[in-house]
mmCIF file of C-alpha atoms and ligand atoms in Angstrom:
data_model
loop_
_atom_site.group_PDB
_atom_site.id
_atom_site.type_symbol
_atom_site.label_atom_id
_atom_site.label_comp_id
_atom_site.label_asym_id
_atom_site.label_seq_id
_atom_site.Cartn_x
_atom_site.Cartn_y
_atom_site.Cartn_z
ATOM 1 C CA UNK R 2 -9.199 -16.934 -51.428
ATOM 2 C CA UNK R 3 -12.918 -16.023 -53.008
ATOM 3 C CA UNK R 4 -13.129 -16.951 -56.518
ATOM 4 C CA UNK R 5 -14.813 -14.548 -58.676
ATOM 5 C CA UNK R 6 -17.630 -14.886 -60.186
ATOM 6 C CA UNK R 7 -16.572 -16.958 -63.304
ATOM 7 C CA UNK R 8 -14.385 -19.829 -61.066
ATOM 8 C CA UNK R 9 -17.670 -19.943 -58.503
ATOM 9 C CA UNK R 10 -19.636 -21.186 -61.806
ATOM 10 C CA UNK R 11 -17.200 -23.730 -62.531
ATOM 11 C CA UNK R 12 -16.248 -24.980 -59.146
ATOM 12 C CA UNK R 13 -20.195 -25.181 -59.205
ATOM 13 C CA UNK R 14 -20.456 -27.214 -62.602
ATOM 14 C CA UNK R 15 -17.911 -29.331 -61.308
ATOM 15 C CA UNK R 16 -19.628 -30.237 -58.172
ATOM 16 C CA UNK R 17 -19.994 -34.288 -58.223
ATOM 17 C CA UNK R 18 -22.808 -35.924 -56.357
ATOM 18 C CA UNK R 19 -20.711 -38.409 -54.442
ATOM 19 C CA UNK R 20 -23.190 -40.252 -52.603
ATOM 20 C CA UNK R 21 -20.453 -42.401 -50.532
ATOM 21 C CA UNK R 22 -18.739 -39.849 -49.903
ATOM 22 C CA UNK R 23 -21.829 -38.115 -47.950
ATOM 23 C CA UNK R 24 -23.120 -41.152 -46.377
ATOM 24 C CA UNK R 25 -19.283 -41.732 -45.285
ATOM 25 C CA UNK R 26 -19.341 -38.392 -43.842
ATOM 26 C CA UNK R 27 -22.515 -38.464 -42.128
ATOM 27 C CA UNK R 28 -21.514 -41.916 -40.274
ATOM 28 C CA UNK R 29 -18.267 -40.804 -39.126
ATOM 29 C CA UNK R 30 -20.049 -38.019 -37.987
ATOM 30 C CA UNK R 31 -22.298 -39.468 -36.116
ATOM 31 C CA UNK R 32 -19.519 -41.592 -34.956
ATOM 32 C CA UNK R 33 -17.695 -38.561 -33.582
ATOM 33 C CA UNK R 34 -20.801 -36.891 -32.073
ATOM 34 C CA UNK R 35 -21.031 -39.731 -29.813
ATOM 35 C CA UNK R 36 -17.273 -39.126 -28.109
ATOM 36 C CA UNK R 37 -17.885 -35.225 -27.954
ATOM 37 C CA UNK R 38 -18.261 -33.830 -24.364
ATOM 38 C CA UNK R 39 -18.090 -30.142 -25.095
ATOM 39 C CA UNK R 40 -20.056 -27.296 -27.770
ATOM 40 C CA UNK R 41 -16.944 -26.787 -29.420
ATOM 41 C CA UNK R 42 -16.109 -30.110 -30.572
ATOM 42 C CA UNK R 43 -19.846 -30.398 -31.816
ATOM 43 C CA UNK R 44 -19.518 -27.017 -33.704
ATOM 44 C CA UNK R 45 -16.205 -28.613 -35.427
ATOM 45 C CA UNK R 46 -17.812 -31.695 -36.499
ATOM 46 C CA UNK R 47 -21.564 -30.060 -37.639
ATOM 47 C CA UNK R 48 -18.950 -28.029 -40.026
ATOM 48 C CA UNK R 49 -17.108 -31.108 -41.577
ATOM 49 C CA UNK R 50 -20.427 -32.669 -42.241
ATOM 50 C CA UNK R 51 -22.967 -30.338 -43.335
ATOM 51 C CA UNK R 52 -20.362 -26.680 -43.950
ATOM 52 C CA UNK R 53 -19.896 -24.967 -46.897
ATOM 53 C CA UNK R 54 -16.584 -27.283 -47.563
ATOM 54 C CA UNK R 55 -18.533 -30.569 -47.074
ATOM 55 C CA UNK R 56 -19.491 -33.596 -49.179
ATOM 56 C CA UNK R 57 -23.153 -32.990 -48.289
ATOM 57 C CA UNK R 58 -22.629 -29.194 -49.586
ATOM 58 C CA UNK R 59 -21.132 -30.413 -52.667
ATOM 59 C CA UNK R 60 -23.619 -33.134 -53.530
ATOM 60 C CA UNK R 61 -25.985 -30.891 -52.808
ATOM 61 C CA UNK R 62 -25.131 -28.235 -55.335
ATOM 62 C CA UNK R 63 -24.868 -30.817 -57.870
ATOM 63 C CA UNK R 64 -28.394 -31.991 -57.585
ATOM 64 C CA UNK R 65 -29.186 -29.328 -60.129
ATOM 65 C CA UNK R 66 -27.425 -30.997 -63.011
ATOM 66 C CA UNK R 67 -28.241 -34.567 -62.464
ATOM 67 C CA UNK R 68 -30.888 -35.954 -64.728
ATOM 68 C CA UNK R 69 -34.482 -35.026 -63.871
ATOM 69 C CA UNK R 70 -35.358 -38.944 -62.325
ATOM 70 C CA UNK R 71 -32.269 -39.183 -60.618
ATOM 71 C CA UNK R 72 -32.770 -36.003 -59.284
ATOM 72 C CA UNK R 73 -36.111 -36.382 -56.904
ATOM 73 C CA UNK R 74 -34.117 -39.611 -55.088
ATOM 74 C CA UNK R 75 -31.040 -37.838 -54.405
ATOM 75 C CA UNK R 76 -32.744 -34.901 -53.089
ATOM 76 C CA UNK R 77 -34.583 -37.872 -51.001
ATOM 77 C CA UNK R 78 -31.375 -39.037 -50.023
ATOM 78 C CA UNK R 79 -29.915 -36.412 -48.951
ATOM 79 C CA UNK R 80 -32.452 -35.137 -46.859
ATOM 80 C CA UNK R 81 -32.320 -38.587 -45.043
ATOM 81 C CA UNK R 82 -28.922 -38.009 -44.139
ATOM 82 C CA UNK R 83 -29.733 -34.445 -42.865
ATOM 83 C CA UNK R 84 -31.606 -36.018 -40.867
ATOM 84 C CA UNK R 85 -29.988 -39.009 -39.211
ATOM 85 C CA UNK R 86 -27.327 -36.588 -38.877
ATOM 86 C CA UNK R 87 -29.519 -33.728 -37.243
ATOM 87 C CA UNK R 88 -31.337 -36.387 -34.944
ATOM 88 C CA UNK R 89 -27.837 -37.173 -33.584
ATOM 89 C CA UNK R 90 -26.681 -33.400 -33.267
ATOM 90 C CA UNK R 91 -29.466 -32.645 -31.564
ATOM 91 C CA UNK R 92 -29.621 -35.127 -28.795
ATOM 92 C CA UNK R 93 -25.984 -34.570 -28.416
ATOM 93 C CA UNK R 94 -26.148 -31.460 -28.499
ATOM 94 C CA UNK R 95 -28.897 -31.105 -25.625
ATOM 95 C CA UNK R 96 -27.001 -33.320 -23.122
ATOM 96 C CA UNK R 97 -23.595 -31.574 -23.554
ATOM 97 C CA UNK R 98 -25.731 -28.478 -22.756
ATOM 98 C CA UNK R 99 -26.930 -29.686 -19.819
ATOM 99 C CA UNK R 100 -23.294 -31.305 -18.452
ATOM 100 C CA UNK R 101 -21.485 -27.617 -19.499
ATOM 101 C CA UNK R 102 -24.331 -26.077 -17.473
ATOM 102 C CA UNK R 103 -23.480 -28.598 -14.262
ATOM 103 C CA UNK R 104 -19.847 -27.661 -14.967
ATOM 104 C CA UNK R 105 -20.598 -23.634 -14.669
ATOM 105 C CA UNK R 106 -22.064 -23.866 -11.510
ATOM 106 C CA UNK R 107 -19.789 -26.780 -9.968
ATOM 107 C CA UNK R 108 -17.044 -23.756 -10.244
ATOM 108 C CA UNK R 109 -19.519 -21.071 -9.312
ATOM 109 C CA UNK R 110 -19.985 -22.576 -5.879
ATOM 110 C CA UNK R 111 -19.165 -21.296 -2.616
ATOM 111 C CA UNK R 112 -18.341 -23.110 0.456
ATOM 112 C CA UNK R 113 -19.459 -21.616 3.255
ATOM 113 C CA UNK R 114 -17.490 -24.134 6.034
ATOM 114 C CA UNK R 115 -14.090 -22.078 4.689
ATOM 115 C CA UNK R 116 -12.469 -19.776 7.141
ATOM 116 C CA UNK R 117 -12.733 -16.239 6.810
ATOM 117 C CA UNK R 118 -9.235 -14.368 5.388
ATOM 118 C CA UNK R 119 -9.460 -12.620 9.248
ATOM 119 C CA UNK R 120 -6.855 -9.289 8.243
ATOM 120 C CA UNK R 121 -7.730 -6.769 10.520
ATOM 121 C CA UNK R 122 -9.035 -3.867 9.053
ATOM 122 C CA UNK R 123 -7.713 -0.543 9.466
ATOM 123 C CA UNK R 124 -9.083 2.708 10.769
ATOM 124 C CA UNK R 125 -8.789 6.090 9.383
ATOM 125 C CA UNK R 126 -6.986 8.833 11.860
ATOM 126 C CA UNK R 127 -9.220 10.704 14.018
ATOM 127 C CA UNK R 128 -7.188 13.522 12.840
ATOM 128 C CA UNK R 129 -7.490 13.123 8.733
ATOM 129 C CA UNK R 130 -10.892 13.122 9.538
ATOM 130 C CA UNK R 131 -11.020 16.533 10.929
ATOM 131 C CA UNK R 132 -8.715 17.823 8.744
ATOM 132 C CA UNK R 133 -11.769 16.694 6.044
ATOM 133 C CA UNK R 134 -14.540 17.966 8.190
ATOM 134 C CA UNK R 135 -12.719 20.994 8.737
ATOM 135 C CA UNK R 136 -12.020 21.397 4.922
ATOM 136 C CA UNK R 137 -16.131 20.689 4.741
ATOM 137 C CA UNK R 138 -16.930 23.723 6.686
ATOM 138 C CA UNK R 139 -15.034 26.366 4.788
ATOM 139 C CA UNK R 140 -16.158 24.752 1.330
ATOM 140 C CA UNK R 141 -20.042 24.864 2.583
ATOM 141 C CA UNK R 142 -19.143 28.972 2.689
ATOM 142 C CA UNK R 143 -18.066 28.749 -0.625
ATOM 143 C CA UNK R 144 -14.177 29.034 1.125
ATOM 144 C CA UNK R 145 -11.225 28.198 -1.238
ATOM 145 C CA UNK R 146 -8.487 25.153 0.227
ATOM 146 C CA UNK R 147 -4.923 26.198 -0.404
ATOM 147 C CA UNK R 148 -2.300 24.233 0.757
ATOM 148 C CA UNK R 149 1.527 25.851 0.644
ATOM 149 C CA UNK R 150 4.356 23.768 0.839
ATOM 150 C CA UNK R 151 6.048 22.409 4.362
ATOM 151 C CA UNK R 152 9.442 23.730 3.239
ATOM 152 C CA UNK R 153 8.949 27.270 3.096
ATOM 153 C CA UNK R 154 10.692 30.540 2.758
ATOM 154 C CA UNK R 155 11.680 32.705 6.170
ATOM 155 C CA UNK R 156 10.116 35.451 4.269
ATOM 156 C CA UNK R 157 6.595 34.179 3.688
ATOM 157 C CA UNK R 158 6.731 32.030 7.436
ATOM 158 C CA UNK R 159 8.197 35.895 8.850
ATOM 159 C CA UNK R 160 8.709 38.774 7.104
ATOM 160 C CA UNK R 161 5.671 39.055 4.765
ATOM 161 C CA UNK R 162 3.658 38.462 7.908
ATOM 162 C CA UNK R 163 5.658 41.511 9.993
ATOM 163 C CA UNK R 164 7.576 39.419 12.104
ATOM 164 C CA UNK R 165 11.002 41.948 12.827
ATOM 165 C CA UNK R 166 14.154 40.621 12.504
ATOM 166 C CA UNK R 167 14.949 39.281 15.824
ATOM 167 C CA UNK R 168 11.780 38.159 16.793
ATOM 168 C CA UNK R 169 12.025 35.747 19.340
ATOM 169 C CA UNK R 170 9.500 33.354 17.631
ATOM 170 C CA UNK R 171 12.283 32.841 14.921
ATOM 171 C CA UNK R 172 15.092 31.817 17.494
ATOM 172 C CA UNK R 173 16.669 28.444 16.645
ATOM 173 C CA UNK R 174 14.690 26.769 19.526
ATOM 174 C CA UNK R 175 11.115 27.372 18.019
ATOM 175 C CA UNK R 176 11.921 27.506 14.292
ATOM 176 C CA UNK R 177 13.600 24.003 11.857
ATOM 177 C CA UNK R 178 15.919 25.885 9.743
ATOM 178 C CA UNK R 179 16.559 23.965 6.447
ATOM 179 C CA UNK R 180 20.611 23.840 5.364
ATOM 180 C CA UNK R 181 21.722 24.708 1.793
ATOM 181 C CA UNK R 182 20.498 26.703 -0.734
ATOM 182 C CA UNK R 183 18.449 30.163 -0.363
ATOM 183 C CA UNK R 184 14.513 30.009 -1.807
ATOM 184 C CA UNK R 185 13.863 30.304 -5.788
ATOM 185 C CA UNK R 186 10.529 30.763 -5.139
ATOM 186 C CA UNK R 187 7.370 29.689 -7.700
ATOM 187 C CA UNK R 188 6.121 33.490 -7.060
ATOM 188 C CA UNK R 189 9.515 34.597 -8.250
ATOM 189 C CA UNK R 190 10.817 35.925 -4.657
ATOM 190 C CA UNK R 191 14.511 35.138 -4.171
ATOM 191 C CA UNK R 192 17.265 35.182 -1.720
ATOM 192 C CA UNK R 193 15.533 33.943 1.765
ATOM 193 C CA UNK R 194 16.581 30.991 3.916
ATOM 194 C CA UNK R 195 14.519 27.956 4.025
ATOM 195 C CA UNK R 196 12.703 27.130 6.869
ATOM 196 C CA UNK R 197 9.734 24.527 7.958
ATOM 197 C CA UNK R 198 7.185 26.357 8.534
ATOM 198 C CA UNK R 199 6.131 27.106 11.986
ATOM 199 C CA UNK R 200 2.521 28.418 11.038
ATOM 200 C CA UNK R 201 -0.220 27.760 8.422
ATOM 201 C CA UNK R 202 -0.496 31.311 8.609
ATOM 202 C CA UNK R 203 2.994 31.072 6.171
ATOM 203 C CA UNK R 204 0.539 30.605 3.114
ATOM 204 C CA UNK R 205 -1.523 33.947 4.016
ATOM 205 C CA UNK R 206 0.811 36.422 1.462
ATOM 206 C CA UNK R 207 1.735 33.128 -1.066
ATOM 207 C CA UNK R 208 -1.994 32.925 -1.322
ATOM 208 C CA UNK R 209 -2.658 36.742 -1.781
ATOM 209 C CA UNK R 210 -0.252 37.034 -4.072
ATOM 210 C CA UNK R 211 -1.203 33.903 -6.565
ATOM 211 C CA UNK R 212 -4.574 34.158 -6.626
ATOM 212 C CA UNK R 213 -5.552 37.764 -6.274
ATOM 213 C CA UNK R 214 -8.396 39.127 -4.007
ATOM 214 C CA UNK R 215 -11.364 39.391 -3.051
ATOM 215 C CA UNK R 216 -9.793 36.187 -1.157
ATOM 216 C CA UNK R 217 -11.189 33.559 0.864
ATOM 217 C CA UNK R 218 -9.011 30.639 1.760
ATOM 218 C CA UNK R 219 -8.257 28.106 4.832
ATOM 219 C CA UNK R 220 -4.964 26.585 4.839
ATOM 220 C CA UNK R 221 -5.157 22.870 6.186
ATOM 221 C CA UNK R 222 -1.680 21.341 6.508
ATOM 222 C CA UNK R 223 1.568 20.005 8.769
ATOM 223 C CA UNK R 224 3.778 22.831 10.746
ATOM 224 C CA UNK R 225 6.717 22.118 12.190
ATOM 225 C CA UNK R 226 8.615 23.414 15.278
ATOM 226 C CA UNK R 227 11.385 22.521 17.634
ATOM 227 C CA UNK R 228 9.478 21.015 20.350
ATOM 228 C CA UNK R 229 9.674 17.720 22.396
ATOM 229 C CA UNK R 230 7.195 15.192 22.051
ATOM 230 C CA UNK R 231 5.622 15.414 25.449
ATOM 231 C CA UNK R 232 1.531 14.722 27.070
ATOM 232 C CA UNK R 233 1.034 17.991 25.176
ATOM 233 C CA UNK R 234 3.296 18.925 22.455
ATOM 234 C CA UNK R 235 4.434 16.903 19.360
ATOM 235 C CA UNK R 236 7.163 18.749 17.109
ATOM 236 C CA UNK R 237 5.015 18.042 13.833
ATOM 237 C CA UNK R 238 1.072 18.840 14.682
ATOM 238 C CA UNK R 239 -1.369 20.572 12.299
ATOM 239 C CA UNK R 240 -2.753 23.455 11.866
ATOM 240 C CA UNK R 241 -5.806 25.391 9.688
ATOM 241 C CA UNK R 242 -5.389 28.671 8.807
ATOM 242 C CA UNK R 243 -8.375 30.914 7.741
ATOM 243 C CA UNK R 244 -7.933 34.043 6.031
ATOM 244 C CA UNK R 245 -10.259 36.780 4.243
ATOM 245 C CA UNK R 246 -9.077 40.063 2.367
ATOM 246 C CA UNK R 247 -12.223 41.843 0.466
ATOM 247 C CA UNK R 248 -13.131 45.372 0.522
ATOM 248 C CA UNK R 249 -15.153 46.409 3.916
ATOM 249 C CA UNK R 250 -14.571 43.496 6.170
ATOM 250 C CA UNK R 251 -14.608 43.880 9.799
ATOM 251 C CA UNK R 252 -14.049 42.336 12.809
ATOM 252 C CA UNK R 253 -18.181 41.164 13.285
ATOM 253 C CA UNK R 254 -17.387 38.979 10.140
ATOM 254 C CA UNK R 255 -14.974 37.535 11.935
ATOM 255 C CA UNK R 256 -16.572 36.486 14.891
ATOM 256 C CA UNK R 257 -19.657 35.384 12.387
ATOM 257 C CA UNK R 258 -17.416 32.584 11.125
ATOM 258 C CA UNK R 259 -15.772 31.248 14.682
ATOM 259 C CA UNK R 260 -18.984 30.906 15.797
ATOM 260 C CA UNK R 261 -20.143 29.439 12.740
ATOM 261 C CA UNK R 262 -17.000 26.896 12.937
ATOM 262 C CA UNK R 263 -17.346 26.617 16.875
ATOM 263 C CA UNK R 264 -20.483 25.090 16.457
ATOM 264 C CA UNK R 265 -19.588 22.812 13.233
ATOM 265 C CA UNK R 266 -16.636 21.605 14.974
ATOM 266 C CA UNK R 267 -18.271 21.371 18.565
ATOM 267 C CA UNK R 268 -22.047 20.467 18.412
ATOM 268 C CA UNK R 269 -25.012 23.484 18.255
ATOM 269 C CA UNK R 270 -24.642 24.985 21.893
ATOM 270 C CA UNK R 271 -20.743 26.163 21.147
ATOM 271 C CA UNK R 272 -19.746 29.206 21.049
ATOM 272 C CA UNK R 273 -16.392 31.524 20.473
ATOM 273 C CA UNK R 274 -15.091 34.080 22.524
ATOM 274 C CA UNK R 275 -12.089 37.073 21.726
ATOM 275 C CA UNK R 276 -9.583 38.433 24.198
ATOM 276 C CA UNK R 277 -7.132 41.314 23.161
ATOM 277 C CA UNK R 278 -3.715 39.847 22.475
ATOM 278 C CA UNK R 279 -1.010 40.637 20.027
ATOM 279 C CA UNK R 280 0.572 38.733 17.117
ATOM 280 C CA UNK R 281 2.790 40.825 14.370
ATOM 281 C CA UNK R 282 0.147 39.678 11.449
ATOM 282 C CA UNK R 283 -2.925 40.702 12.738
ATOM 283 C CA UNK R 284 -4.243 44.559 14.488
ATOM 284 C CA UNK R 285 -5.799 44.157 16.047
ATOM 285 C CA UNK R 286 -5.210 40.776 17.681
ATOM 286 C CA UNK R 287 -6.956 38.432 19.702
ATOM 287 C CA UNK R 288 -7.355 34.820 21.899
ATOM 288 C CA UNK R 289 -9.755 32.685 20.010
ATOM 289 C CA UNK R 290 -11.634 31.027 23.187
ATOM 290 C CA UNK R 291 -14.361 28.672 23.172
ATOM 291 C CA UNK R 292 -17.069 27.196 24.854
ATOM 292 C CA UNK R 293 -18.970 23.843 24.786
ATOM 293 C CA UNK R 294 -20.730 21.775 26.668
ATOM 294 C CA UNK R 295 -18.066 19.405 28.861
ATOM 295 C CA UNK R 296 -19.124 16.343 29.355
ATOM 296 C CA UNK R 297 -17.039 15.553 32.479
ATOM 297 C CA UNK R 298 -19.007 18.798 33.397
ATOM 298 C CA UNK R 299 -18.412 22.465 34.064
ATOM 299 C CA UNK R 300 -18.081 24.137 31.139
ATOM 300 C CA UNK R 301 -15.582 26.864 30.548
ATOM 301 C CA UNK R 302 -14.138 28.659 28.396
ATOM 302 C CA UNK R 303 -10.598 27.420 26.773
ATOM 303 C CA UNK R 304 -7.350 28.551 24.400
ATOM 304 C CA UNK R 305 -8.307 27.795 20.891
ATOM 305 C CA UNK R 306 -6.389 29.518 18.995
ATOM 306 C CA UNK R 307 -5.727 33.048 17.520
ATOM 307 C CA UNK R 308 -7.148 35.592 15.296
ATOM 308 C CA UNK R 309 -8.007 39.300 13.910
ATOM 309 C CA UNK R 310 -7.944 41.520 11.353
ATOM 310 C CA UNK R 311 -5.022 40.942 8.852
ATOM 311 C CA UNK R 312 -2.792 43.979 9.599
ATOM 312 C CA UNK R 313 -1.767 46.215 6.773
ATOM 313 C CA UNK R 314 1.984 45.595 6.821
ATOM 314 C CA UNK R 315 0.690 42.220 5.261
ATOM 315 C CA UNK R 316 -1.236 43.576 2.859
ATOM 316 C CA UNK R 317 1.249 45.800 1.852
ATOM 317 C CA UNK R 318 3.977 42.580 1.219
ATOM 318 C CA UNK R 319 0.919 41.140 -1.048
ATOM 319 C CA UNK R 320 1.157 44.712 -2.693
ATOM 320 C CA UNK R 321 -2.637 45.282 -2.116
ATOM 321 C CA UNK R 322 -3.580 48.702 -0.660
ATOM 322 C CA UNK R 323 -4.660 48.767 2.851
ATOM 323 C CA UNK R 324 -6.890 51.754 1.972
ATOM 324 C CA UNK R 325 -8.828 49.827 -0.500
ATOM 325 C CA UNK R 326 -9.043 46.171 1.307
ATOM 326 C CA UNK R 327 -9.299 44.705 4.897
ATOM 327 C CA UNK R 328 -9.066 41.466 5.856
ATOM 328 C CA UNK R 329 -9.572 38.754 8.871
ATOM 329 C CA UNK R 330 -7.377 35.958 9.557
ATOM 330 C CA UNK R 331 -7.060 33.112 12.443
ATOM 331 C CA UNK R 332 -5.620 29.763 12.967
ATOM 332 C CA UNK R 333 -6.305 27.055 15.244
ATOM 333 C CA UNK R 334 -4.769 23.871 16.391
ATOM 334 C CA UNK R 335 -5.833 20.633 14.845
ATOM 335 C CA UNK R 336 -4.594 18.141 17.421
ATOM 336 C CA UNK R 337 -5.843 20.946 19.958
ATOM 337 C CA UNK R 338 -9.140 20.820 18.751
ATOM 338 C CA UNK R 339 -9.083 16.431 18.715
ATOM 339 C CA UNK R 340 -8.035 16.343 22.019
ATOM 340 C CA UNK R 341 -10.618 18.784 23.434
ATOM 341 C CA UNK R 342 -13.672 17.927 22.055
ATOM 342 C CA UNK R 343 -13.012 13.724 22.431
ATOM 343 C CA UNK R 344 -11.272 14.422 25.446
ATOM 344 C CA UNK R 345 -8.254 12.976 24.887
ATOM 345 C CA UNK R 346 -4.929 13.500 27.632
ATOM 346 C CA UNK R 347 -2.224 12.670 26.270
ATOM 347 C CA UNK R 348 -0.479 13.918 22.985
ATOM 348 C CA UNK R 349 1.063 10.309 22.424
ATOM 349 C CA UNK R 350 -1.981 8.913 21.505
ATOM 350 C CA UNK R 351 -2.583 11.160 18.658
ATOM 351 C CA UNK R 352 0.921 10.371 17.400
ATOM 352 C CA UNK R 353 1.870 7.060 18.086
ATOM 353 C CA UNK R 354 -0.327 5.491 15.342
ATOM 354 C CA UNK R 355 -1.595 2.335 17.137
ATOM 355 C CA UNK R 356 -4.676 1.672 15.446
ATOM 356 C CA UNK R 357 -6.698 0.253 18.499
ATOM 357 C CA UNK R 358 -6.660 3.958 18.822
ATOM 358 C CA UNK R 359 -7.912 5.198 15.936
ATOM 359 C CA UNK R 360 -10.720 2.236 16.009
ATOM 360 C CA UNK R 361 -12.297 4.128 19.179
ATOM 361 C CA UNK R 362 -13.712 6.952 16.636
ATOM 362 C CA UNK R 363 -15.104 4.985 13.706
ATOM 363 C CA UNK R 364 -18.374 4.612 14.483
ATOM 364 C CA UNK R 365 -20.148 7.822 13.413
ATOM 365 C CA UNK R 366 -17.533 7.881 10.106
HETATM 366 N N1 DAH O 24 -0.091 31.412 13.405
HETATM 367 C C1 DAH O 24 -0.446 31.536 14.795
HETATM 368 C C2 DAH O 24 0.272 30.460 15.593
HETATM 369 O O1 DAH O 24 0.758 29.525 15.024
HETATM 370 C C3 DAH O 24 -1.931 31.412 15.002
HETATM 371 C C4 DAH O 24 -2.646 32.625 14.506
HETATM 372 C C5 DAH O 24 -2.806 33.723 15.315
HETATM 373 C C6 DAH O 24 -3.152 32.659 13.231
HETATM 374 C C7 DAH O 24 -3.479 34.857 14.870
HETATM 375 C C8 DAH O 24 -3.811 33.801 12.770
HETATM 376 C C9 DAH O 24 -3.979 34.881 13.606
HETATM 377 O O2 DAH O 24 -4.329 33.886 11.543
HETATM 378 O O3 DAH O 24 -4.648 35.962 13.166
HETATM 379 O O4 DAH O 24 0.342 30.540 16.771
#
């Protein structure tokens, strides 16, 4: 506890000059400094001897009321033992200095004869990769990604997107039908069967209807359908599904942006190319081909995937008015695209996960 100002005055009139009492504590000081190996010892003992709670403190505040000829040799006395005591401090101090220094980098050092920790590193999938890249391109446009969920409702994987009742595409062998409950779905639609969903192109009317148009998404993800893992098909692949509702699009937009993708995808010379087909989503529809350079030569053209302008059945389950807006839509293959453009043969590769596989494409990362 402080004393106030009063008890300070007295504890200060009280003060005795005790001049064994300092020299004592100077010499066993000394005496200590000489065992001390580290700061923090030193520290301790430079407070017992010369601190605020020391003999030398106290003799030294009662200097002041010794009797003016006594006075001049204590001060001399005192200072002496300052001294003697600094001198040994000092030196003391110095060396431990110099031996904590040694210490430091003793345990700093590194020895370079130890073996290396040799875990293999991993590689990153050639296909999360161009899933990013992908993702890259639409962004750069100024794009939105939207990602809808794996377990989705019949109605947004088929009816929103004017698939009739028994279309074939829904058939138990194509489609994963999910048991138990029918959808609550987060945009409030209830009462349709679950499903995994066969197509990207499921989160077309989801997206329409959550966030509003003018629109401009791609849908990256996982589909699923009833398939056997063979050289070419895998029952879980990936898709990326692009889609565009504003007013006054056409079809030249369209082909604007496969091109555009073609050649981010498949190097400067690529190009896309559309042949009249049907799907129940778009009108009308079309192949996506494409071209590049092969460089087991011959080029030519090959499936891609599929595309045109959103029909307006669709736009009518997002409740927009085909009048008013028109849209373009397509989707391509993601393990498709891998295995044409680093020409790989057999669909195993891509899911068997060995990563002596996915090594071969991480230069360039
Ligand atoms: N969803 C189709 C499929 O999985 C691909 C597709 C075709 C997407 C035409 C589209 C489109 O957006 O317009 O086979």
């Amino acid at each position: 506890m402080i004393p106030n100002t009063t008890e300070r005055v007295l504890v200060a009139q009280s003060a005795v000059f005790d001049e064994q009492a300092v020299s004592g504590a100077v010499a066993a000081g000394i005496e200590k400094i000489t065992n001390a190996s580290s700061m923090e010892e030193l520290k301790a003992i430079k407070t017992q001897v010369i601190g605020a709670d020391s003999a030398m403190a106290q003799a030294s505040k009662a200097i002041g009321s010794l009797p003016g000829d006594k006075r001049k040799e204590a001060g001399k006395l005192l200072g002496r033992l300052r001294a003697d005591f600094g001198r040994a401090f000092g030196a003391k101090e110095k060396e431990v200095g110099r031996l904590e220094e040694r210490r430091e980098l003793e345990a700093e050092t590194v020895d370079m004869t130890l073996p290396i920790r040799r875990k293999p590193l991993g590689a990153r999938h050639p296909l999360s990769k161009l899933m990013e890249d992908v993702e890259d391109f639409f962004v750069s446009m100024g794009w939105q990604i939207s990602q809808g969920p794996e377990v989705e409702t019949e109605w947004y994987d088929f009816d929103a997107l004017n698939f009739g009742p028994d279309h074939p595409a829904r058939q138990m062998q194509d489609t994963f039908y999910v048991k138990g409950n029918q959808a609550r779905d987060a945009a409030g639609f209830v009462g349709s069967n679950m499903v995994m969903r066969t197509q990207t192109s499921s989160d077309q009317v989801r997206a329409l209807i959550t966030r509003g148009v003018p629109l401009y998404i791609a849908s990256p993800g996982r589909v699923f359908r009833t398939d056997e893992l063979d050289a070419t098909h895998t029952p879980v692949f990936h898709q990326c599904e692009a889609l565009a509702v504003d007013r006054n699009l056409t079809m030249a937009d369209l082909k604007g942006v496969l091109d555009a993708l073609a050649v981010a995808m498949f190097g400067p010379e690529a190009k896309s190319r559309l042949r009249p087909s049907y799907f129940p989503f778009t009108e009308p529809s079309a192949e996506l081909d494409l071209w590049f350079p092969d460089k087991k030569g011959g080029p030519g053209w090959i499936e891609w995937g599929g595309c045109g302008m959103v029909n307006p059945n669709v736009l009518e389950s997002a409740g927009l008015d085909p009048q008013t807006y028109t849209g373009f839509a397509f989707g391509v293959g993601m393990e498709r695209t891998l295995l044409l453009r680093d020409d790989i043969n057999d669909m195993h590769d891509l899911v068997e996960g060995d990563v002596r596989f996915s090594k071969q494409f991480v230069m360039g990362e």
